[in-house]
PDB file of C-alpha atoms in Angstrom:
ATOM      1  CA  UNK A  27     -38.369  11.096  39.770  1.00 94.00           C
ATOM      2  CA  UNK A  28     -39.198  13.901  37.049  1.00 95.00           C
ATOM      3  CA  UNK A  29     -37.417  16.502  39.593  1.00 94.00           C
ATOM      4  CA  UNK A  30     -35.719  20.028  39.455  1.00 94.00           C
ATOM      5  CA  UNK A  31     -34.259  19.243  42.809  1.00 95.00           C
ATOM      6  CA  UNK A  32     -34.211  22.565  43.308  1.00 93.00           C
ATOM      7  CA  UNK A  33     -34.129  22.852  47.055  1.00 92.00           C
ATOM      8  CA  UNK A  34     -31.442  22.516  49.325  1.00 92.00           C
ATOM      9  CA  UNK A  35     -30.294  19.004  49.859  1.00 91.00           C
ATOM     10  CA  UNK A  36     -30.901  18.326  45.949  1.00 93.00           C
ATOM     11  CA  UNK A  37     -27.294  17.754  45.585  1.00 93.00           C
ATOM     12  CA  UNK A  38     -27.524  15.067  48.242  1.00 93.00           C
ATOM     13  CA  UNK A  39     -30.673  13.245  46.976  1.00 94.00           C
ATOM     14  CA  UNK A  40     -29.508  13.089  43.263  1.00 96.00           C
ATOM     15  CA  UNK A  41     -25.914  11.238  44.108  1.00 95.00           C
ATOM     16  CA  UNK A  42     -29.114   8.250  45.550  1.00 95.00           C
ATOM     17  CA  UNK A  43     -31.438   9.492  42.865  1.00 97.00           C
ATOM     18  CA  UNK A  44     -29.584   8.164  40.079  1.00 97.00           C
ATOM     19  CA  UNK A  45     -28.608   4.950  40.842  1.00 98.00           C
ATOM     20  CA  UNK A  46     -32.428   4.768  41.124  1.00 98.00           C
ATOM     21  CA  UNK A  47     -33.364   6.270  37.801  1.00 98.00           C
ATOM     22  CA  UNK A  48     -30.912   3.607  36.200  1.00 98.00           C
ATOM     23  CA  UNK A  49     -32.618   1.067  37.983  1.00 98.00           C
ATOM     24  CA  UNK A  50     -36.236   1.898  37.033  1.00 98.00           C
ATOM     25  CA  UNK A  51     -35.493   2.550  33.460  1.00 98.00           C
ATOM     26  CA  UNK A  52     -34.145  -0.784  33.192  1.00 98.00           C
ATOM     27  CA  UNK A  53     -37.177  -2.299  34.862  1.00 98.00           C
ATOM     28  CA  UNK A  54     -39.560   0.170  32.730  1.00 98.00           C
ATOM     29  CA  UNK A  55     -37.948  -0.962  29.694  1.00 97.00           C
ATOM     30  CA  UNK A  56     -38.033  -4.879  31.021  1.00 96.00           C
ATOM     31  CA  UNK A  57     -41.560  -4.516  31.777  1.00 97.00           C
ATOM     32  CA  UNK A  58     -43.106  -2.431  29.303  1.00 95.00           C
ATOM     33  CA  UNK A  59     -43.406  -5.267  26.062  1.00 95.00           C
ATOM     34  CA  UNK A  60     -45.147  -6.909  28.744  1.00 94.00           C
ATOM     35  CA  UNK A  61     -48.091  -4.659  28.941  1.00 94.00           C
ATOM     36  CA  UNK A  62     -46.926  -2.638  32.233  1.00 97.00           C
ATOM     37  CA  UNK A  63     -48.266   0.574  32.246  1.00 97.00           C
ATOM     38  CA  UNK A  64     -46.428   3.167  33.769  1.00 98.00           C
ATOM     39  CA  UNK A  65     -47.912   6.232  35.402  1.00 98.00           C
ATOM     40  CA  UNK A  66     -45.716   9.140  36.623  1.00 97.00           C
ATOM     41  CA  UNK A  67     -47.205  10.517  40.086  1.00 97.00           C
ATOM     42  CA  UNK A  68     -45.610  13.717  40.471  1.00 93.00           C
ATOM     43  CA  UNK A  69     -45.313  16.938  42.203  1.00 86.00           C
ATOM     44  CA  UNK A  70     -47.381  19.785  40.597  1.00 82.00           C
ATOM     45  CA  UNK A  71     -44.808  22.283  42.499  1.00 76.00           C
ATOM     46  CA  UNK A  72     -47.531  24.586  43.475  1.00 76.00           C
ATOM     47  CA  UNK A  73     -48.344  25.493  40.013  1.00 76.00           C
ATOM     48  CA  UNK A  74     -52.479  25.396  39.711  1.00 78.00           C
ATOM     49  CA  UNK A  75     -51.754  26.109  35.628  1.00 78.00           C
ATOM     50  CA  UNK A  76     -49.292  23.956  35.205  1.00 77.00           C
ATOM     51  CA  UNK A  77     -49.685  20.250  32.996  1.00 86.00           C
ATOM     52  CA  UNK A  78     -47.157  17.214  33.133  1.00 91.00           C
ATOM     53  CA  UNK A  79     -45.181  18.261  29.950  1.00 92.00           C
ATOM     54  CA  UNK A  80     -44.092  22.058  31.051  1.00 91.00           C
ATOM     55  CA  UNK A  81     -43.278  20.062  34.989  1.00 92.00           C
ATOM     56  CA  UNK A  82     -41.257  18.027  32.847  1.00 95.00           C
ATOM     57  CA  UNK A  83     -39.704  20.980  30.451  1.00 94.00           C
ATOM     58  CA  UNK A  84     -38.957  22.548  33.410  1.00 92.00           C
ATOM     59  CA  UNK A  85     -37.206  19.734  35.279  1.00 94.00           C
ATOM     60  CA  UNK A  86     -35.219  18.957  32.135  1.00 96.00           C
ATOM     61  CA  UNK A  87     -34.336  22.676  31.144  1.00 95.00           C
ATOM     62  CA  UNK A  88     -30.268  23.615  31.115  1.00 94.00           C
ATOM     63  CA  UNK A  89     -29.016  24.237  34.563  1.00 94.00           C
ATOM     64  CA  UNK A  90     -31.568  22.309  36.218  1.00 95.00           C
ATOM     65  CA  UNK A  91     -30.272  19.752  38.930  1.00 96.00           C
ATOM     66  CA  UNK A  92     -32.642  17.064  38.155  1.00 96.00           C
ATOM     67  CA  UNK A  93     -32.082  16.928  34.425  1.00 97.00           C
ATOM     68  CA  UNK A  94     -29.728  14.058  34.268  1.00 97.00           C
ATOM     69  CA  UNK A  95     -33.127  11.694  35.748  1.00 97.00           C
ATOM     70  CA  UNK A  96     -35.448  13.444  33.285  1.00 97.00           C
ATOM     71  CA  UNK A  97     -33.031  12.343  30.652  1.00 96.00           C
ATOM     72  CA  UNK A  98     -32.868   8.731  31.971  1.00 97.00           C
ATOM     73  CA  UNK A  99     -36.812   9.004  32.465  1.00 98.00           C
ATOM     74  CA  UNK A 100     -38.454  10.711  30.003  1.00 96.00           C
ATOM     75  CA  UNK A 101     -41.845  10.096  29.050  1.00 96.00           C
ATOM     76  CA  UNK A 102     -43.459   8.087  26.336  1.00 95.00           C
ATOM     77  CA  UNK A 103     -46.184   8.920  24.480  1.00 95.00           C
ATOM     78  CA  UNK A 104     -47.558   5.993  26.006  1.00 96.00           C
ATOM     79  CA  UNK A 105     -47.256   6.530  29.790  1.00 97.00           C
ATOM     80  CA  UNK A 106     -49.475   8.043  32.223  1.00 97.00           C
ATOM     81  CA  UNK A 107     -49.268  10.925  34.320  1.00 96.00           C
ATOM     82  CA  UNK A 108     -50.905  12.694  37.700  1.00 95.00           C
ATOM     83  CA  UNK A 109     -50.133  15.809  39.307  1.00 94.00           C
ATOM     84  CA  UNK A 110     -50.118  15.461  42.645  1.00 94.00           C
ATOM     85  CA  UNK A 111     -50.543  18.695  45.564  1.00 92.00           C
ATOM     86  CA  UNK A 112     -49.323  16.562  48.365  1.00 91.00           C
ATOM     87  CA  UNK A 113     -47.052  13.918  49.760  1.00 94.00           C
ATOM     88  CA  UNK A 114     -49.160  10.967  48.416  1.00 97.00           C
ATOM     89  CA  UNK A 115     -50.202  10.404  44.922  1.00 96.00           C
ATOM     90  CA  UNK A 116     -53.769   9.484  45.992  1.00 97.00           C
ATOM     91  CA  UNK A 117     -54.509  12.107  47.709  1.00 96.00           C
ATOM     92  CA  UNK A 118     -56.752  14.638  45.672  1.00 94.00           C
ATOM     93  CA  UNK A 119     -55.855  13.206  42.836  1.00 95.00           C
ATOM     94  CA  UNK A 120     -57.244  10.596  39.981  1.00 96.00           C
ATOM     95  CA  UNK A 121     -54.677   8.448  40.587  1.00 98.00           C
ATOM     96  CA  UNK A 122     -57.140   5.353  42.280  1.00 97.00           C
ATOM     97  CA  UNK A 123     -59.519   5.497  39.826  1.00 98.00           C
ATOM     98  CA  UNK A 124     -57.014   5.745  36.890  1.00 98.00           C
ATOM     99  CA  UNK A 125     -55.944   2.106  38.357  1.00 98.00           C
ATOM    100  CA  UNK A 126     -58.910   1.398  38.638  1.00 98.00           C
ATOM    101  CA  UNK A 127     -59.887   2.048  35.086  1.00 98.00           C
ATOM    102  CA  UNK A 128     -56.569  -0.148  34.489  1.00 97.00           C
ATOM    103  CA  UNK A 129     -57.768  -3.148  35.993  1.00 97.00           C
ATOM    104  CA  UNK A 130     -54.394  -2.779  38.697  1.00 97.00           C
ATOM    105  CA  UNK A 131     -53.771  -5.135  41.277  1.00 97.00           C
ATOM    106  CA  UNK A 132     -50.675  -5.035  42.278  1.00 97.00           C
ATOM    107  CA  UNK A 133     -47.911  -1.735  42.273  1.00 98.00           C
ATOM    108  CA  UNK A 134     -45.066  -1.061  41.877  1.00 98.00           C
ATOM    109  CA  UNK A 135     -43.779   2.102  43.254  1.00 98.00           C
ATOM    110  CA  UNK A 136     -40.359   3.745  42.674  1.00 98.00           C
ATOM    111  CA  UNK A 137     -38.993   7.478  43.097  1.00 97.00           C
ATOM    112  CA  UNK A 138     -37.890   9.916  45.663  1.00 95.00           C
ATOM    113  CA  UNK A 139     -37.887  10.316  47.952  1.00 94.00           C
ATOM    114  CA  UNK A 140     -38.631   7.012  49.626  1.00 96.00           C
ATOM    115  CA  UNK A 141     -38.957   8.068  53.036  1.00 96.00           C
ATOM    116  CA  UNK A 142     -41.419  10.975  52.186  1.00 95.00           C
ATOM    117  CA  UNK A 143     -43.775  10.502  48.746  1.00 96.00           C
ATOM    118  CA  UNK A 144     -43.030   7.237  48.024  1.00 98.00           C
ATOM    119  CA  UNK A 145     -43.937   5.822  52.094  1.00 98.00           C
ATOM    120  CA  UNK A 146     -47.100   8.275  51.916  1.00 98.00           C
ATOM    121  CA  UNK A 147     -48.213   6.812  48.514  1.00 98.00           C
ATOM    122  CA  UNK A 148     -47.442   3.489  49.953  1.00 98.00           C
ATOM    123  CA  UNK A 149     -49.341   3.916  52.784  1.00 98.00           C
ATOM    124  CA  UNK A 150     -52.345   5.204  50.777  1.00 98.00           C
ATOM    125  CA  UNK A 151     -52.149   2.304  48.216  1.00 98.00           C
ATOM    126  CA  UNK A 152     -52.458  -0.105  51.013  1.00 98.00           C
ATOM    127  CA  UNK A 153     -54.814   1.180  52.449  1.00 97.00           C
ATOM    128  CA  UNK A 154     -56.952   0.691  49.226  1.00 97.00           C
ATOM    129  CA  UNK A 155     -55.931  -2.710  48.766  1.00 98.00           C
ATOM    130  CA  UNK A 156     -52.833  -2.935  46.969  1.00 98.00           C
ATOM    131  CA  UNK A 157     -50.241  -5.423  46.678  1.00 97.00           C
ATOM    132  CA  UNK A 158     -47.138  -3.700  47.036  1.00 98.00           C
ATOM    133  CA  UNK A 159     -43.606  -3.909  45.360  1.00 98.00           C
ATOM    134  CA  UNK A 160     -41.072  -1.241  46.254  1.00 98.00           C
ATOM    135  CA  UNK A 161     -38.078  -2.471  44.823  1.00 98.00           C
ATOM    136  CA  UNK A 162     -34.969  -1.333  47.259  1.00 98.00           C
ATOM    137  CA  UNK A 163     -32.908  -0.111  44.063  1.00 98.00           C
ATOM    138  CA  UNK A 164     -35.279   2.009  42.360  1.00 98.00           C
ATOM    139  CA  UNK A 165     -36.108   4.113  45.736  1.00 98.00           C
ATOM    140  CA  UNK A 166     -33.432   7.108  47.111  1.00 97.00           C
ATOM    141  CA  UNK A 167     -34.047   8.964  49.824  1.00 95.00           C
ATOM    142  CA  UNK A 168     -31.332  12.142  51.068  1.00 92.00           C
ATOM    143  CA  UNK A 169     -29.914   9.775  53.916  1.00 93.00           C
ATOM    144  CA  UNK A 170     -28.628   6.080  54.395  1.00 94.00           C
ATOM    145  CA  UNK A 171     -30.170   5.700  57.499  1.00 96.00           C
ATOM    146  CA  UNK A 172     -34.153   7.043  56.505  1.00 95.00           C
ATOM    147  CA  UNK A 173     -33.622   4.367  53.418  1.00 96.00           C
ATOM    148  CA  UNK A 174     -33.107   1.482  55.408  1.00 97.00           C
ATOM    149  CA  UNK A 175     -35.630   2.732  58.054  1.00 98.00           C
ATOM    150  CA  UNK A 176     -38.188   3.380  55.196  1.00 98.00           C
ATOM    151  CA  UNK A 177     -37.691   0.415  53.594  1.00 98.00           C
ATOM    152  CA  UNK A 178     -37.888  -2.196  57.061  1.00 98.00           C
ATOM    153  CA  UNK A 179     -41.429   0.339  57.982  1.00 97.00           C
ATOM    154  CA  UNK A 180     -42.826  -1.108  54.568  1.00 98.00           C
ATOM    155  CA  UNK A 181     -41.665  -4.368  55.117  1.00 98.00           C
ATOM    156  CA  UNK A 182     -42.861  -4.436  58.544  1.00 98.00           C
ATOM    157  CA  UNK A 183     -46.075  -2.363  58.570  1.00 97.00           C
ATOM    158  CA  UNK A 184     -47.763  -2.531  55.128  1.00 98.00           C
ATOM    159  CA  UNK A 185     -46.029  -5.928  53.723  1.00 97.00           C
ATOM    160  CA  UNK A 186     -44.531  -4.263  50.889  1.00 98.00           C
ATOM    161  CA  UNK A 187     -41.914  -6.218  48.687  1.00 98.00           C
ATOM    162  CA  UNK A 188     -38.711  -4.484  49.051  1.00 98.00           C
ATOM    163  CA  UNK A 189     -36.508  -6.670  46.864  1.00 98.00           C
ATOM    164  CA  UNK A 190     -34.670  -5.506  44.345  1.00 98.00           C
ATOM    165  CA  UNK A 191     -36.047  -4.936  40.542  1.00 98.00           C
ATOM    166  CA  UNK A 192     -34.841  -8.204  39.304  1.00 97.00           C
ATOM    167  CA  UNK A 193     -36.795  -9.898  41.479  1.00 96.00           C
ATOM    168  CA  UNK A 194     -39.860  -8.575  40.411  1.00 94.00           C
ATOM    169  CA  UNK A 195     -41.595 -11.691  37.797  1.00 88.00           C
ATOM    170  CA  UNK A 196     -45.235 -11.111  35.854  1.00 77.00           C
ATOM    171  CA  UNK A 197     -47.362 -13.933  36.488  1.00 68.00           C
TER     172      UNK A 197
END
């Protein structure tokens, strides 16, 4: 979600992306007295030099599209962070040993866009084993139609929990 949207369809995406970023701060916020860590998986843009807080000084920065979901989900001191080169966040990354390390069972995956990094992280996390919650209002995607189609693929396909935030409960 930490996003310059800086490509052409940005517009588009951020009138979903929003919603969304509501959404997950309100579950971050709901979740996070409870011990839920939260890790930000995000794009490293190309940038080989780059580290999480200039992706996310840049996102925020004046003029920037995505700035209004940086506000909404900045960082806390507390939170993780990987840089990811491609679609998924476990691919050449230390994302699955970082859960690992965590002791995680279960995810919960959020972000944009749904039908492209969050399906391919999805995929990945399933593939080692995860239970899966992708709550329907804390995804966006730049179309209607590859929302709904995302979301019935991880329904369907990988089992994934697509109901919305509130229905998420700690056991």
């Amino acid at each position: 979600m930490i996003n310059a949207l800086d490509f052409p369809e940005g517009g588009k995406l951020l009138r979903t992306a929003l919603p969304a970023a509501r959404c997950i701060a309100r579950l971050k916020q709901r979740l996070k007295p409870r011990g839920v860590p939260t890790i930000y998986v995000n794009d490293n843009y190309g940038q080989w030099r780059s580290d999480f807080t200039q992706v996310v000084a840049r996102c925020a920065r004046t003029g920037s599209l995505g700035a209004p979901l940086v506000n909404l989900l900045r960082p806390g001191d507390d939170d993780f962070f990987v840089l990811k080169p491609e679609r998924s966040g476990f691919r050449d990354t230390p994302l699955c040993m970082l859960l690992e390390e965590l002791g995680a069972k279960t995810l919960i995956l959020t972000g944009i866009a749904l039908d492209v990094c969050v399906l391919a992280t999805a995929t990945d996390a399933d593939m080692h084993g995860f239970k899966l919650h992708v709550p329907s209002d804390c995804v966006a995607s730049e179309t209607p139609g590859r929302r709904t189609a995302s979301l019935k693929l991880l329904r369907d396909s990988l089992q994934a929990d697509t109901r919305p935030s509130r229905a998420i409960t700690l056991r």
